[in-house]
């Protein structure tokens, strides 16, 4: 019997090649898995992306349209400026051509001529002969003068009217316009010369006659002014401004009763004229009718609340009525439109405030007003 080999004390190694005998690989740590794993892309919100996309597209379109509109506006502005400059240059060139033609014609005419033109500088160039071209050119220049008058550029208006009259001195309307421009420019002597020429050519225009009378009034030729205003009333009794100028002449002559009658006629036609209401209050105050005078000044202030002289008159009338608080209130309002220095001078110089200056409230106001005037003077010096 064959011998069975004895069993070894050590157990034989199990055969390899079976899965359950293989070692299970060690699981990687969580931090390592995170490092090795590819980065996940966030899931974008489809609605937000779509809105952002449309917003950017619309924004680009808006900016393009805005830039295009800006370019068009700039181009239109440039074109307008160029056209305006071109028109202005053509106008200046045309005026210069007319001036040269006029100078040649003037040089060719004899020196002694019964028709002369009074220029802005006092010169008296001879006029052009009558022709339609001169009338057309003079009318154009007169329109330029009208534009300057509307802009209150009286010196330019005088130049344009004078140039027009050098071409056509027989156009009496332009003489009247030149006289009005001289009046506005505070040149009554020159206004008188131009307006006399206008009235000689057309004595049926009450407005031109009133302007001539006003030039006489400013030159203190009161008798001549009175005669002219009376003649203007004969031409047109319904022209209201004539009554106002008549009243001013009567006031200068210290004829208060006819002045009041003329003012009342004028105020029936123009009840809101501040200057006329002020003149009426002056006459009433001279009669001692202070309450009625103050009422007239209040009506004037309602129409012209920025006229300092109306506040001074109202303050003086209130002081004569012994209404200290009202007088001080009107003085303070007048100070707002002038200066503390002006108010202080009026307060000290006017006899109407004599009683107010002696009162306790008047003394307090005078001290405060003096302090304001002093500060105002120091500020102006600095």
mmCIF file of N, CA and C in Angstrom, residues 3 16 30-31 62 81 140 148 151 167 177-179 194 222 248 257 265 274 283 300 321 336 348-349 358 362 373:
data_model
loop_
_atom_site.group_PDB
_atom_site.id
_atom_site.type_symbol
_atom_site.label_atom_id
_atom_site.label_comp_id
_atom_site.label_asym_id
_atom_site.label_seq_id
_atom_site.Cartn_x
_atom_site.Cartn_y
_atom_site.Cartn_z
ATOM 1 N N UNK A 3 2.284 4.786 0.388
ATOM 2 C CA UNK A 3 2.202 5.703 1.533
ATOM 3 C C UNK A 3 1.654 7.036 1.056
ATOM 4 N N UNK A 16 -4.268 31.567 -7.645
ATOM 5 C CA UNK A 16 -4.678 32.886 -8.118
ATOM 6 C C UNK A 16 -5.428 32.719 -9.414
ATOM 7 N N UNK A 30 -11.934 61.357 -0.645
ATOM 8 C CA UNK A 30 -12.908 62.268 -1.269
ATOM 9 C C UNK A 30 -12.244 63.519 -1.849
ATOM 10 N N UNK A 31 -11.242 64.045 -1.168
ATOM 11 C CA UNK A 31 -10.562 65.257 -1.666
ATOM 12 C C UNK A 31 -9.834 64.979 -2.958
ATOM 13 N N UNK A 62 -29.833 100.994 -30.052
ATOM 14 C CA UNK A 62 -30.148 102.328 -29.538
ATOM 15 C C UNK A 62 -28.965 103.270 -29.676
ATOM 16 N N UNK A 81 -25.871 127.213 -39.964
ATOM 17 C CA UNK A 81 -24.885 128.261 -39.713
ATOM 18 C C UNK A 81 -24.254 128.752 -41.005
ATOM 19 N N UNK A 140 -35.513 148.279 -47.847
ATOM 20 C CA UNK A 140 -34.808 147.139 -47.253
ATOM 21 C C UNK A 140 -33.976 147.590 -46.047
ATOM 22 N N UNK A 148 -33.480 146.276 -35.676
ATOM 23 C CA UNK A 148 -32.594 146.803 -34.633
ATOM 24 C C UNK A 148 -33.391 147.523 -33.549
ATOM 25 N N UNK A 151 -34.827 145.031 -31.211
ATOM 26 C CA UNK A 151 -33.783 144.510 -30.334
ATOM 27 C C UNK A 151 -33.211 145.578 -29.412
ATOM 28 N N UNK A 167 -30.450 157.340 -49.627
ATOM 29 C CA UNK A 167 -30.908 156.837 -50.926
ATOM 30 C C UNK A 167 -32.242 157.451 -51.339
ATOM 31 N N UNK A 177 -39.280 157.223 -38.488
ATOM 32 C CA UNK A 177 -38.599 156.127 -37.802
ATOM 33 C C UNK A 177 -37.247 156.575 -37.245
ATOM 34 N N UNK A 178 -36.531 157.384 -38.012
ATOM 35 C CA UNK A 178 -35.250 157.901 -37.535
ATOM 36 C C UNK A 178 -35.443 158.780 -36.302
ATOM 37 N N UNK A 179 -36.483 159.638 -36.326
ATOM 38 C CA UNK A 179 -36.753 160.476 -35.164
ATOM 39 C C UNK A 179 -37.097 159.667 -33.932
ATOM 40 N N UNK A 194 -35.227 165.338 -37.375
ATOM 41 C CA UNK A 194 -35.802 164.276 -38.203
ATOM 42 C C UNK A 194 -37.324 164.322 -38.183
ATOM 43 N N UNK A 222 -41.613 174.256 -24.033
ATOM 44 C CA UNK A 222 -42.953 173.887 -23.601
ATOM 45 C C UNK A 222 -44.038 174.547 -24.451
ATOM 46 N N UNK A 248 -48.332 166.276 -19.365
ATOM 47 C CA UNK A 248 -46.935 166.479 -18.963
ATOM 48 C C UNK A 248 -46.500 167.932 -19.201
ATOM 49 N N UNK A 257 -54.762 171.983 -12.935
ATOM 50 C CA UNK A 257 -56.144 171.660 -13.276
ATOM 51 C C UNK A 257 -56.272 171.125 -14.701
ATOM 52 N N UNK A 265 -58.751 162.052 -19.119
ATOM 53 C CA UNK A 265 -59.139 161.623 -20.469
ATOM 54 C C UNK A 265 -58.259 160.473 -20.951
ATOM 55 N N UNK A 274 -48.894 153.027 -15.865
ATOM 56 C CA UNK A 274 -48.261 153.295 -14.567
ATOM 57 C C UNK A 274 -47.801 154.743 -14.452
ATOM 58 N N UNK A 283 -50.555 165.031 -8.542
ATOM 59 C CA UNK A 283 -51.488 166.151 -8.494
ATOM 60 C C UNK A 283 -52.404 166.032 -7.281
ATOM 61 N N UNK A 300 -51.035 151.662 -9.713
ATOM 62 C CA UNK A 300 -49.824 151.661 -10.543
ATOM 63 C C UNK A 300 -48.900 150.521 -10.154
ATOM 64 N N UNK A 321 -49.626 160.589 5.548
ATOM 65 C CA UNK A 321 -50.841 160.115 6.227
ATOM 66 C C UNK A 321 -50.548 159.636 7.653
ATOM 67 N N UNK A 336 -35.310 146.999 -2.327
ATOM 68 C CA UNK A 336 -35.049 145.726 -3.009
ATOM 69 C C UNK A 336 -34.732 145.933 -4.486
ATOM 70 N N UNK A 348 -33.576 160.490 3.916
ATOM 71 C CA UNK A 348 -33.049 161.676 4.580
ATOM 72 C C UNK A 348 -33.391 162.968 3.835
ATOM 73 N N UNK A 349 -33.473 162.909 2.496
ATOM 74 C CA UNK A 349 -33.632 164.131 1.710
ATOM 75 C C UNK A 349 -35.081 164.563 1.521
ATOM 76 N N UNK A 358 -38.610 161.639 13.022
ATOM 77 C CA UNK A 358 -38.644 162.033 14.433
ATOM 78 C C UNK A 358 -39.310 160.993 15.326
ATOM 79 N N UNK A 362 -39.306 155.421 13.244
ATOM 80 C CA UNK A 362 -38.488 155.994 12.185
ATOM 81 C C UNK A 362 -37.019 156.037 12.553
ATOM 82 N N UNK A 373 -26.689 150.297 4.508
ATOM 83 C CA UNK A 373 -26.009 151.120 3.505
ATOM 84 C C UNK A 373 -24.500 151.069 3.687
#
